[in-house]
Coordinates of C-alpha atoms in Angstrom, one line a residue:
Chain W
M213 CA 2.4 -16.9 -102.7
E214 CA -0.2 -15.0 -100.7
L215 CA 2.6 -14.2 -98.2
A216 CA 4.7 -12.9 -101.0
I217 CA 2.0 -10.6 -102.3
Q218 CA 1.3 -9.4 -98.8
T219 CA 5.0 -8.7 -98.2
V220 CA 5.3 -6.8 -101.4
I221 CA 2.3 -4.6 -100.6
N222 CA 3.6 -4.1 -97.0
V223 CA 7.0 -3.1 -98.3
I224 CA 5.6 -0.6 -100.8
L225 CA 3.1 0.9 -98.2
L226 CA 5.8 1.3 -95.5
G227 CA 8.1 2.8 -98.1
V228 CA 5.4 5.3 -99.1
V229 CA 4.7 6.2 -95.5
Y230 CA 8.4 6.7 -94.7
I231 CA 8.9 8.8 -97.8
L232 CA 6.0 11.0 -96.9
M233 CA 7.1 11.5 -93.4
G234 CA 10.7 12.0 -94.4
M235 CA 9.7 14.6 -97.0
G236 CA 7.7 16.5 -94.4
F237 CA 10.6 16.4 -91.9
A238 CA 13.1 17.5 -94.6
F239 CA 10.9 20.4 -95.7
I240 CA 10.8 21.8 -92.2
L241 CA 14.5 21.1 -91.6
N242 CA 15.8 22.6 -94.9
L243 CA 13.6 25.6 -95.0
L244 CA 13.2 26.6 -91.4
G245 CA 16.4 25.0 -89.9
V246 CA 14.1 23.5 -87.3
F247 CA 15.0 20.0 -86.1
N248 CA 11.3 19.0 -85.6
L249 CA 11.3 16.5 -82.7
A250 CA 7.6 16.9 -82.5
H251 CA 7.1 15.2 -85.9
G252 CA 6.3 11.9 -84.4
A253 CA 3.7 13.5 -82.1
I254 CA 2.0 15.2 -85.0
F255 CA 1.9 11.9 -86.8
V256 CA 0.2 10.2 -83.8
S257 CA -2.1 13.1 -83.2
A258 CA -3.3 13.0 -86.8
A259 CA -4.0 9.3 -86.6
Y260 CA -6.0 9.8 -83.3
G261 CA -7.8 12.8 -84.8
C262 CA -8.9 10.6 -87.8
Y263 CA -9.9 7.8 -85.4
L264 CA -12.0 10.2 -83.4
M265 CA -13.7 11.6 -86.5
V266 CA -14.5 8.2 -87.9
V267 CA -15.5 6.4 -84.6
K268 CA -16.9 9.1 -82.4
L269 CA -18.4 11.5 -85.0
G270 CA -19.3 8.8 -87.5
L271 CA -17.9 10.6 -90.5
P272 CA -17.0 8.4 -93.5
G273 CA -13.4 7.9 -94.1
F274 CA -13.3 9.9 -97.3
V275 CA -14.4 13.0 -95.4
A276 CA -12.3 12.4 -92.3
F277 CA -9.1 11.8 -94.1
P278 CA -8.8 15.1 -96.0
L279 CA -10.2 16.9 -93.0
T280 CA -7.5 15.5 -90.8
V281 CA -4.8 16.5 -93.3
L282 CA -6.2 20.1 -93.6
V283 CA -6.5 20.5 -89.9
S284 CA -2.9 19.3 -89.4
A285 CA -1.7 21.7 -92.1
A286 CA -3.5 24.6 -90.4
F287 CA -2.0 23.5 -87.1
G288 CA 1.4 23.5 -88.8
V289 CA 0.9 27.2 -89.8
L290 CA 0.0 28.1 -86.2
V291 CA 2.9 26.2 -84.8
E292 CA 5.3 27.9 -87.2
R293 CA 3.9 31.3 -86.4
F294 CA 3.7 31.1 -82.6
L295 CA 6.3 28.5 -81.6
F296 CA 9.0 28.2 -84.2
R297 CA 9.3 31.8 -85.5
P298 CA 9.9 33.4 -82.1
M299 CA 12.7 31.0 -81.5
K300 CA 14.7 32.3 -84.5
A301 CA 15.9 28.8 -85.4
D302 CA 18.0 28.6 -82.2
F303 CA 18.6 24.9 -82.0
N304 CA 18.3 24.6 -78.2
R305 CA 15.2 26.6 -77.8
V306 CA 13.5 25.0 -80.8
M307 CA 14.3 21.6 -79.1
M308 CA 12.6 22.7 -75.9
V309 CA 9.5 24.0 -77.7
C310 CA 9.2 20.8 -79.8
I311 CA 9.5 18.6 -76.7
A312 CA 6.9 20.7 -74.9
L313 CA 4.6 20.4 -77.9
S314 CA 5.0 16.6 -78.2
T315 CA 4.6 16.1 -74.5
I316 CA 1.3 18.1 -74.5
L317 CA -0.1 16.2 -77.5
V318 CA 0.9 12.7 -76.3
T319 CA -0.3 13.3 -72.8
T320 CA -3.6 14.6 -74.0
F321 CA -4.2 11.4 -76.1
N322 CA -3.0 9.3 -73.2
R323 CA -5.4 10.9 -70.8
F324 CA -8.5 10.7 -72.9
L325 CA -8.0 7.6 -75.0
G326 CA -5.8 5.5 -72.8
T327 CA -2.7 3.6 -74.0
R328 CA -4.5 0.6 -75.4
A329 CA -4.0 -0.2 -79.1
L330 CA -6.7 1.2 -81.4
S331 CA -7.3 1.0 -85.1
I332 CA -9.0 3.3 -87.6
P333 CA -11.8 1.3 -89.2
P334 CA -11.1 0.5 -92.9
F335 CA -12.5 3.0 -95.4
I336 CA -13.7 0.1 -97.6
P337 CA -14.1 -3.2 -95.8
G338 CA -13.5 -6.5 -97.6
T339 CA -10.9 -7.9 -99.9
T340 CA -10.2 -7.8 -103.6
G341 CA -8.1 -10.0 -105.7
F342 CA -8.2 -12.5 -108.5
G343 CA -8.6 -16.2 -107.8
S344 CA -7.3 -17.3 -104.4
Y345 CA -4.9 -14.3 -104.0
K346 CA -6.8 -11.8 -101.9
V347 CA -5.6 -8.5 -100.4
D348 CA -7.5 -6.0 -98.3
T349 CA -9.1 -3.4 -100.5
D350 CA -8.1 -0.7 -98.0
R351 CA -4.4 -1.5 -98.6
I352 CA -4.8 -1.2 -102.3
L353 CA -6.6 2.1 -101.8
A354 CA -3.9 3.4 -99.4
F355 CA -1.3 2.4 -102.0
G356 CA -3.1 4.3 -104.7
I357 CA -3.6 7.4 -102.6
G358 CA 0.1 7.3 -101.5
I359 CA 1.4 7.1 -105.0
V360 CA -0.9 10.0 -106.1
I361 CA 0.3 12.1 -103.2
L362 CA 3.9 11.4 -103.9
I363 CA 3.5 12.4 -107.5
A364 CA 1.7 15.5 -106.5
I365 CA 4.5 16.5 -104.1
I366 CA 7.1 16.0 -106.8
V367 CA 5.1 18.1 -109.2
F368 CA 4.6 20.7 -106.5
V369 CA 8.3 21.0 -105.6
D370 CA 9.6 20.7 -109.2
R371 CA 7.1 22.5 -111.4
S372 CA 5.0 25.0 -109.4
R373 CA 6.0 28.6 -108.6
W374 CA 5.7 28.0 -104.8
G375 CA 7.9 24.9 -105.1
A376 CA 10.5 27.0 -106.9
R377 CA 10.4 29.6 -104.1
M378 CA 10.9 26.9 -101.6
Q379 CA 13.9 25.6 -103.4
A380 CA 15.3 29.1 -103.7
V381 CA 15.0 29.6 -99.9
T382 CA 16.7 26.3 -99.3
Q383 CA 19.6 27.3 -101.5
N384 CA 20.1 30.8 -100.2
K385 CA 17.8 32.6 -97.8
E386 CA 19.2 36.1 -98.3
G387 CA 19.3 35.8 -102.0
A388 CA 15.7 34.6 -102.1
A389 CA 14.7 37.5 -99.9
L390 CA 16.4 39.9 -102.4
Q391 CA 14.2 38.5 -105.1
G392 CA 11.1 39.4 -103.2
I393 CA 10.3 36.0 -101.7
R394 CA 8.9 36.4 -98.2
F395 CA 10.5 34.0 -95.8
G396 CA 7.6 34.1 -93.4
Q397 CA 5.2 32.9 -96.1
I398 CA 7.5 30.1 -97.3
A399 CA 8.1 29.0 -93.7
S400 CA 4.4 28.8 -93.1
L401 CA 3.9 26.8 -96.3
A402 CA 6.7 24.4 -95.5
C403 CA 5.3 23.8 -92.0
A404 CA 1.8 23.3 -93.5
V405 CA 3.1 20.8 -96.0
G406 CA 5.3 19.1 -93.5
F407 CA 2.6 18.6 -90.9
G408 CA 0.1 17.7 -93.6
L409 CA 2.4 14.9 -94.9
A410 CA 2.9 13.7 -91.4
A411 CA -0.9 13.5 -91.0
I412 CA -1.2 11.5 -94.2
G413 CA 1.4 9.1 -92.9
G414 CA -0.3 8.9 -89.5
V415 CA -3.7 8.1 -91.0
F416 CA -2.1 5.4 -93.2
M417 CA -0.3 3.8 -90.3
G418 CA -3.3 4.1 -88.0
S419 CA -5.6 2.4 -90.4
L420 CA -3.3 -0.3 -91.6
Y421 CA -1.5 -1.1 -88.3
N422 CA -2.2 -0.6 -84.6
L423 CA -2.4 2.8 -83.1
T424 CA -0.9 3.6 -79.7
P425 CA 0.5 6.8 -78.3
F426 CA 4.0 5.3 -78.5
I427 CA 4.3 4.8 -82.3
G428 CA 5.2 8.4 -82.6
D429 CA 8.7 7.9 -81.1
V430 CA 9.4 4.8 -83.2
T431 CA 8.3 6.6 -86.4
L432 CA 10.3 9.7 -85.5
I433 CA 13.4 7.5 -85.2
K434 CA 12.7 5.9 -88.6
V435 CA 12.2 9.3 -90.2
L436 CA 15.5 10.5 -88.7
M437 CA 17.2 7.3 -90.0
L438 CA 15.8 8.1 -93.5
V439 CA 16.8 11.8 -93.4
I440 CA 20.3 10.9 -92.1
L441 CA 20.8 8.2 -94.7
A442 CA 19.5 10.3 -97.6
G443 CA 21.7 13.2 -96.5
L444 CA 20.5 16.6 -95.3
G445 CA 19.2 18.9 -98.0
S446 CA 18.5 16.1 -100.5
F447 CA 15.0 15.5 -101.7
N448 CA 15.8 12.8 -104.2
G449 CA 17.7 10.7 -101.7
I450 CA 14.6 10.4 -99.6
F451 CA 12.9 8.4 -102.3
Y452 CA 15.6 5.8 -102.7
V453 CA 16.3 5.5 -99.0
G454 CA 12.6 5.4 -98.1
A455 CA 12.2 2.5 -100.5
L456 CA 15.2 0.8 -98.8
L457 CA 13.7 1.2 -95.4
G458 CA 10.4 -0.1 -96.6
V459 CA 12.1 -3.2 -97.8
L460 CA 14.0 -3.6 -94.5
Y461 CA 11.0 -3.1 -92.3
G462 CA 8.4 -4.7 -94.6
A463 CA 10.3 -7.8 -95.6
L464 CA 12.6 -8.7 -92.7
P465 CA 9.8 -9.3 -90.1
V466 CA 8.7 -12.2 -92.4
F467 CA 11.9 -14.1 -91.5
L468 CA 12.8 -12.7 -88.0
N469 CA 11.1 -11.5 -84.9
G470 CA 10.5 -7.8 -84.2
A471 CA 13.3 -7.0 -81.7
V472 CA 15.9 -8.7 -83.9
V473 CA 14.7 -6.8 -87.0
D474 CA 15.0 -3.5 -85.3
A475 CA 18.5 -4.3 -84.0
L476 CA 19.6 -5.6 -87.3
A477 CA 18.2 -2.8 -89.4
S478 CA 19.6 -0.2 -87.1
V479 CA 23.0 -1.7 -86.9
M480 CA 23.1 -1.8 -90.8
V481 CA 22.1 1.8 -91.0
L482 CA 24.7 2.8 -88.3
A483 CA 27.4 1.0 -90.3
L484 CA 26.4 2.8 -93.4
L485 CA 26.4 6.1 -91.5
I486 CA 29.9 5.5 -90.2
I487 CA 31.1 4.7 -93.8
R488 CA 29.3 7.7 -95.3
P489 CA 28.6 10.3 -92.6
K490 CA 27.0 12.7 -95.0
G491 CA 24.5 10.2 -96.2
F492 CA 24.2 8.8 -99.7
F493 CA 23.0 11.9 -101.5
G494 CA 24.2 14.5 -99.0
H495 CA 26.2 17.6 -99.8
E496 CA 27.2 20.5 -97.7
Chain A
M243 CA 30.2 34.9 -68.1
N244 CA 31.4 37.9 -70.0
D245 CA 28.9 37.6 -72.8
V246 CA 26.4 39.3 -70.5
T247 CA 28.4 42.4 -69.9
K248 CA 29.3 44.4 -72.9
T249 CA 32.7 46.0 -72.6
S250 CA 34.0 48.8 -74.8
P251 CA 36.6 47.6 -77.4
A252 CA 39.4 49.5 -75.6
A253 CA 38.8 47.7 -72.4
E254 CA 38.5 44.3 -74.1
E255 CA 41.5 42.7 -72.5
P256 CA 41.5 43.2 -68.8
T257 CA 44.5 41.7 -66.9
T258 CA 44.0 38.2 -65.6
A259 CA 44.4 39.3 -62.0
K260 CA 41.6 41.9 -62.4
V261 CA 39.3 39.3 -63.9
A262 CA 40.0 36.9 -61.2
S263 CA 39.4 39.4 -58.4
E264 CA 36.2 40.5 -60.1
T265 CA 34.9 37.0 -60.5
R266 CA 35.8 36.2 -56.9
S267 CA 33.9 39.3 -55.7
R268 CA 30.9 38.4 -57.7
R269 CA 30.9 34.8 -56.7
W270 CA 29.9 35.1 -53.1
P271 CA 26.1 35.0 -53.6
A272 CA 26.4 31.7 -55.5
M273 CA 28.9 30.3 -53.0
S274 CA 26.8 31.1 -50.0
V275 CA 23.6 29.6 -51.5
L276 CA 25.7 26.5 -52.4
S277 CA 27.0 26.0 -48.9
A278 CA 23.6 26.5 -47.4
L279 CA 22.1 24.0 -49.8
F280 CA 24.9 21.5 -48.9
V281 CA 24.2 21.8 -45.2
V282 CA 20.4 21.5 -45.7
L283 CA 20.8 18.4 -48.0
A284 CA 23.3 16.8 -45.6
L285 CA 21.0 17.2 -42.6
L286 CA 17.7 16.5 -44.5
P287 CA 17.3 12.8 -43.7
L288 CA 17.2 13.6 -40.0
G289 CA 14.2 15.9 -40.7
I290 CA 12.1 14.1 -43.2
S291 CA 11.2 10.5 -42.8
G292 CA 8.8 10.4 -45.7
S293 CA 10.4 7.9 -48.1
Y294 CA 8.7 9.4 -51.2
Y295 CA 10.6 12.7 -50.8
M296 CA 13.7 10.8 -50.1
H297 CA 13.2 8.9 -53.4
V298 CA 12.7 12.1 -55.4
L299 CA 15.9 13.5 -53.9
I300 CA 17.9 10.4 -54.7
L301 CA 16.5 10.6 -58.3
M302 CA 17.5 14.2 -58.3
F303 CA 21.1 13.5 -57.3
V304 CA 21.4 10.8 -60.0
Y305 CA 20.0 13.1 -62.7
I306 CA 22.1 16.1 -61.6
V307 CA 25.3 14.0 -62.2
I308 CA 24.0 12.6 -65.5
S309 CA 22.9 16.0 -66.9
S310 CA 26.2 17.6 -65.8
S311 CA 28.0 14.8 -67.5
W312 CA 26.1 15.6 -70.7
R313 CA 27.1 19.2 -70.3
V314 CA 30.7 18.2 -69.9
V315 CA 30.5 16.4 -73.3
S316 CA 28.8 19.5 -74.8
I317 CA 31.6 21.9 -73.9
S318 CA 33.7 20.3 -76.6
G319 CA 31.0 21.3 -79.0
Q320 CA 29.3 17.9 -79.2
F321 CA 25.5 17.9 -79.0
N322 CA 25.4 14.2 -77.9
I323 CA 21.9 12.7 -78.0
A324 CA 23.1 9.3 -76.8
I325 CA 23.8 10.0 -73.1
G326 CA 20.8 7.8 -72.1
A327 CA 22.5 4.9 -73.9
F328 CA 25.7 5.3 -71.8
F329 CA 23.5 5.6 -68.7
G330 CA 21.9 2.3 -69.9
I331 CA 25.3 0.6 -70.7
G332 CA 26.4 1.4 -67.1
A333 CA 23.1 0.0 -65.7
Y334 CA 23.3 -3.2 -67.8
A335 CA 27.0 -3.7 -67.2
A336 CA 26.2 -3.7 -63.5
A337 CA 22.9 -5.6 -63.7
I338 CA 24.0 -8.6 -65.8
P339 CA 26.9 -9.7 -63.6
S340 CA 24.8 -9.0 -60.5
V341 CA 21.8 -11.1 -61.6
W342 CA 23.5 -13.9 -63.5
L343 CA 26.9 -14.2 -61.7
H344 CA 25.8 -12.9 -58.3
W345 CA 28.7 -10.5 -58.1
S346 CA 28.8 -8.0 -55.3
P347 CA 27.4 -4.5 -56.0
W348 CA 30.8 -3.1 -54.8
I349 CA 32.4 -4.7 -57.9
T350 CA 29.5 -4.2 -60.4
I351 CA 29.1 -0.5 -59.8
P352 CA 32.7 0.4 -60.8
L353 CA 32.4 -2.2 -63.6
G354 CA 29.4 -0.3 -64.9
A355 CA 31.3 3.0 -64.9
V356 CA 34.3 1.5 -66.6
A357 CA 32.2 -0.3 -69.2
A358 CA 30.4 2.9 -70.1
T359 CA 33.8 4.7 -70.4
I360 CA 35.3 2.2 -72.7
L361 CA 32.3 1.8 -74.9
G362 CA 31.8 5.6 -74.8
A363 CA 35.3 6.1 -76.1
A364 CA 35.0 3.3 -78.7
L365 CA 31.7 4.6 -80.0
A366 CA 32.8 8.2 -79.9
F367 CA 35.7 7.3 -82.3
P368 CA 33.7 7.0 -85.6
F369 CA 31.4 9.9 -84.6
A370 CA 34.3 12.2 -84.1
R371 CA 34.2 12.8 -87.9
L372 CA 30.8 14.4 -87.6
R373 CA 30.0 17.9 -86.5
T374 CA 27.1 20.0 -85.6
I375 CA 23.7 18.7 -86.6
Y376 CA 25.2 15.7 -88.3
Y377 CA 26.7 14.7 -85.0
A378 CA 23.4 15.3 -83.1
M379 CA 21.5 13.2 -85.5
G380 CA 24.1 10.5 -85.7
T381 CA 24.3 10.1 -81.9
L382 CA 20.5 10.2 -81.6
F383 CA 20.6 7.2 -83.9
L384 CA 23.4 5.6 -81.9
G385 CA 21.3 5.8 -78.8
Y386 CA 18.5 4.0 -80.6
V387 CA 20.9 1.3 -81.8
V388 CA 22.3 0.6 -78.3
I389 CA 18.8 0.3 -76.8
N390 CA 17.8 -2.0 -79.7
L391 CA 20.7 -4.2 -79.1
I392 CA 20.0 -4.4 -75.4
T393 CA 16.3 -5.3 -76.2
A394 CA 17.3 -7.9 -78.7
G395 CA 19.7 -9.5 -76.2
G396 CA 17.3 -12.3 -75.2
K397 CA 17.1 -13.7 -71.8
T398 CA 20.5 -12.2 -70.7
T399 CA 19.1 -8.7 -70.9
G400 CA 15.5 -9.5 -70.2
M401 CA 14.2 -8.1 -73.5
S402 CA 11.9 -5.1 -73.5
T403 CA 10.5 -5.8 -70.0
G404 CA 13.9 -5.3 -68.4
L405 CA 16.2 -7.3 -66.1
G406 CA 14.7 -7.5 -62.6
G407 CA 16.1 -8.9 -59.4
V408 CA 19.3 -6.8 -59.3
E409 CA 20.8 -7.1 -55.8
S410 CA 20.2 -4.2 -53.6
L411 CA 23.2 -2.4 -52.0
F412 CA 21.5 -1.3 -48.8
T413 CA 18.2 -2.0 -47.1
S414 CA 17.6 1.5 -46.0
R415 CA 16.8 4.4 -48.2
T416 CA 18.8 6.8 -46.0
H417 CA 21.9 4.9 -46.9
Y418 CA 21.2 5.3 -50.6
Y419 CA 20.5 9.0 -50.0
Y420 CA 24.0 9.5 -48.5
L421 CA 25.6 7.3 -51.2
T422 CA 24.1 9.2 -54.1
F423 CA 24.7 12.5 -52.3
G424 CA 28.3 11.7 -51.7
L425 CA 28.8 10.4 -55.3
M426 CA 27.1 13.6 -56.6
I427 CA 29.5 15.8 -54.7
I428 CA 32.6 13.9 -55.8
S429 CA 31.4 13.7 -59.4
M430 CA 30.6 17.4 -59.5
L431 CA 34.0 18.3 -58.0
C432 CA 35.7 16.1 -60.7
M433 CA 33.7 17.7 -63.4
Y434 CA 34.3 21.2 -62.1
R435 CA 38.0 20.6 -62.1
F436 CA 37.9 19.0 -65.5
E437 CA 36.1 21.9 -67.1
H438 CA 38.3 24.5 -65.5
S439 CA 41.5 22.7 -66.2
R440 CA 43.8 23.0 -69.2
I441 CA 41.9 20.2 -70.9
G442 CA 38.6 21.9 -70.4
V443 CA 39.9 25.1 -72.0
R444 CA 41.2 23.0 -74.9
M445 CA 37.8 21.5 -75.4
K446 CA 36.2 24.9 -75.4
A447 CA 38.7 25.9 -78.0
V448 CA 37.8 22.9 -80.2
S449 CA 34.2 23.8 -79.7
Q450 CA 34.6 27.4 -80.9
S451 CA 36.8 26.6 -83.9
H452 CA 38.4 23.3 -84.6
Q453 CA 40.6 24.9 -87.3
V454 CA 42.1 27.5 -85.0
A455 CA 42.4 24.9 -82.3
A456 CA 44.3 22.6 -84.7
S457 CA 46.6 25.4 -85.7
V458 CA 47.8 25.8 -82.2
G459 CA 48.3 22.1 -81.7
I460 CA 45.0 21.1 -80.1
G461 CA 43.8 17.9 -81.7
E462 CA 40.1 17.9 -82.4
R463 CA 39.5 14.2 -82.4
R464 CA 41.5 13.4 -79.3
N465 CA 39.8 16.0 -77.2
R466 CA 36.3 15.1 -78.4
I467 CA 36.7 11.4 -77.6
L468 CA 38.2 12.3 -74.2
A469 CA 35.1 14.5 -73.5
V470 CA 32.7 11.6 -74.4
A471 CA 34.7 9.1 -72.4
F472 CA 34.9 11.4 -69.3
G473 CA 31.2 12.2 -69.5
S474 CA 30.1 8.6 -70.0
F475 CA 32.1 7.5 -67.0
F476 CA 29.8 9.5 -64.7
A477 CA 26.7 8.5 -66.7
G478 CA 27.7 4.9 -66.4
L479 CA 28.5 5.2 -62.7
M480 CA 25.1 6.7 -62.0
G481 CA 23.4 4.1 -64.2
A482 CA 24.9 1.3 -62.2
V483 CA 24.0 2.9 -58.8
Y484 CA 20.6 3.7 -60.0
C485 CA 19.8 0.1 -61.2
H486 CA 21.0 -1.3 -57.9
Y487 CA 18.8 1.2 -56.2
Q488 CA 15.7 0.3 -58.3
G489 CA 16.5 -3.4 -58.5
V490 CA 15.7 -3.4 -62.2
A491 CA 17.3 -2.2 -65.5
S492 CA 14.7 -1.6 -68.2
P493 CA 15.4 -0.3 -71.7
A494 CA 12.6 2.3 -71.4
S495 CA 14.6 4.3 -68.9
Y496 CA 17.5 4.8 -71.3
G497 CA 15.8 5.4 -74.6
L498 CA 15.3 8.5 -76.7
A499 CA 12.7 10.1 -74.4
A500 CA 15.0 9.7 -71.4
T501 CA 17.9 11.2 -73.2
L502 CA 15.8 14.2 -74.4
W503 CA 14.6 14.9 -70.9
I504 CA 18.2 14.8 -69.6
I505 CA 19.0 17.4 -72.3
M506 CA 15.9 19.4 -71.3
Y507 CA 17.3 19.6 -67.7
V508 CA 20.5 21.1 -69.0
L509 CA 18.7 23.6 -71.3
V510 CA 16.3 24.7 -68.7
G511 CA 19.1 25.4 -66.2
G512 CA 21.4 26.9 -68.8
I513 CA 23.8 25.1 -71.0
N514 CA 26.5 27.8 -70.7
S515 CA 27.0 27.4 -67.0
F516 CA 28.4 24.7 -64.8
W517 CA 25.5 24.9 -62.3
G518 CA 22.9 25.0 -65.1
P519 CA 22.1 21.2 -65.1
A520 CA 21.8 21.1 -61.3
I521 CA 19.4 24.0 -61.4
G522 CA 17.5 22.5 -64.3
V523 CA 17.0 19.2 -62.5
G524 CA 15.9 21.1 -59.5
I525 CA 13.3 23.1 -61.4
L526 CA 12.0 20.3 -63.7
M527 CA 12.0 17.4 -61.4
V528 CA 11.4 18.8 -57.9
I529 CA 8.8 21.4 -58.7
P530 CA 6.3 19.0 -60.4
E531 CA 7.0 16.2 -58.0
F532 CA 6.8 18.2 -54.8
F533 CA 4.2 20.8 -55.6
F534 CA 2.0 19.3 -58.3
R535 CA 1.9 15.7 -57.2
D536 CA -1.9 15.7 -56.9
L537 CA -2.2 16.2 -60.7
K538 CA -0.9 12.7 -61.4
G539 CA -1.6 12.1 -65.0
D540 CA -1.7 15.7 -65.8
L541 CA 1.8 16.2 -64.5
P542 CA 3.5 16.4 -67.9
Y543 CA 1.5 19.5 -68.7
V544 CA 3.3 21.3 -65.8
T545 CA 6.7 20.2 -67.2
A546 CA 5.7 21.3 -70.7
A547 CA 4.5 24.7 -69.4
I548 CA 7.9 25.2 -67.6
L549 CA 9.7 24.3 -70.9
L550 CA 7.6 26.8 -72.9
I551 CA 8.1 29.6 -70.3
I552 CA 11.8 29.0 -70.2
A553 CA 12.1 28.8 -74.0
F554 CA 10.1 32.0 -74.5
T555 CA 11.4 34.2 -71.7
M556 CA 14.9 32.9 -70.8
P557 CA 17.0 32.0 -73.9
E558 CA 20.0 31.3 -71.6
G559 CA 18.0 29.2 -69.1
I560 CA 17.6 30.0 -65.5
V561 CA 21.2 30.7 -65.0
G562 CA 21.1 33.4 -67.7
L563 CA 18.3 35.1 -65.7
L564 CA 20.3 34.8 -62.4
K565 CA 23.4 36.3 -64.1
L566 CA 21.4 39.1 -65.5
T567 CA 19.9 39.9 -62.0
R568 CA 23.3 39.6 -60.4
D569 CA 24.9 41.9 -62.9
R570 CA 22.1 44.5 -62.5
V571 CA 22.6 44.4 -58.7
F572 CA 26.4 44.7 -59.0
A573 CA 26.1 47.3 -61.7
R574 CA 25.3 49.9 -59.0
H575 CA 28.7 49.4 -57.5
R576 CA 30.6 49.6 -60.7
K577 CA 31.0 52.7 -62.7
K578 CA 33.2 51.8 -65.7
K579 CA 31.3 48.9 -67.2
E580 CA 27.9 49.3 -68.7
V581 CA 25.5 46.4 -68.4
S582 CA 23.3 45.9 -71.3
P583 CA 20.2 43.8 -70.7
D584 CA 19.7 43.6 -74.4
A585 CA 22.8 41.4 -74.7
V586 CA 20.8 38.4 -73.5
G587 CA 17.3 39.3 -74.4
D588 CA 15.6 38.2 -77.5

């Protein structure tokens, strides 16, 4: 029974993290046309940044977490302005810039923190639960924060003026420009939101699982899997497919060992991709 | 080649003979550099005995072939992010019989190449439906799946630590040097002929517009699968040779990171030119390894800096810059055609 509760919570948490990461990636891809291969590196950097703030500077988790997200968002604005914008969405050059960026970030953390597995200390230590069923308080907290952020993002995209502008740019860049929407501003905003969401995902994963410089690549692949399956240009799809991936990667390890899970899940996704190349919710 | 020079609309269609003679006359600097390099590389083992430099050069030959094979796939308009997987299929197809069945390397190396070709064609088939970024993302994922399957293979593939104890072909590094050097030259000749043949032109047509190509009877799917099969043959061949040279086949050498670096070699050199991959490998592999070796752990910063410089200043890669220089030099001798440096700049 305890295993079942743990599994359900794992599934939901993984799902939330994948959805957040996938949303961030999709924002950048849809609005800027940038295939952001540095997304995994941003994710790892944010996790390490939060780790450094908590462990080295001794900040409490409730300060370090928002600070990491804000710094990442600001970093996103800088990256958009000085790395993505001069490339004019040229696929090849953007790819070079992204790989240079992720190489620099990952090498820096490798050099100064080593490759051993670290973990962000829990924000609230201990467990909660009723009777004999106990769950880490931190996981419940992460779950709550994740849900709140997801709802905030939906409200932001669907109801706010800036969200409407972003949707307009996604639909038609020139048309949006004619209505007085500045592409530069929207691109900066998209990058800030994208990097901020990656940072949230990074802190979650860093505090709930182990943190090594290599989790970036693995997460990037999962994000791509999510975006491919959901279909490019679809925000709704990301929610459903994120939940699906959460189930695959949260529940399958209970029955099988890690390498087999990866192989099995990826073969399943590949099969789906061959049947429906545009993804479940994709449209051109 | 002609996108660098802007011709007036009236002079848009020069006769074939004129173009041929012009390209021939402009080709001699490249040809002389190439033959000089050939002689130097062929005689080099007599001069250097330092096995480390020899090792870097062997690696360089291997990666020149692999990145060129990636570019051959890309001329048909396919941005294939699974080349590392085909490299790995070649390596494992050679390593598994070598380790478990003790087959001779002279059998396993061709076997690796053939296995990569067959699997490449088979896997290219479903992906021939996808185009542009869908294709790129799909193949990226395909590479991941292949590596995952290899890792999940249990004892046969050695899991994530890799399969060690692959029988070595020669004892001396010099022999490997000449083997990889010879294979590189043969592969490059094959790929050059392929690209400049009728098939190569068809592939370029498919890449530019699959609808127009289809209207003149050039099948898109057939040509794209052929390009992947042809490219993976050379990737698999080099994968097999490389794993016999290293004595180990490990999944980390064929994953996403490896694939992305292969693509980086091509982009740094210039994706629009046949010699781009070779130049890119030379720049990105030899410069850090030969000149910045003391930095050790900081080495990736040098590579990242090279990538940023190229991305910001040379949109067409190193070859783009070389072409621009050549055209400026030759522009003095020509009167009719104007050379516009803006055509390439950003």
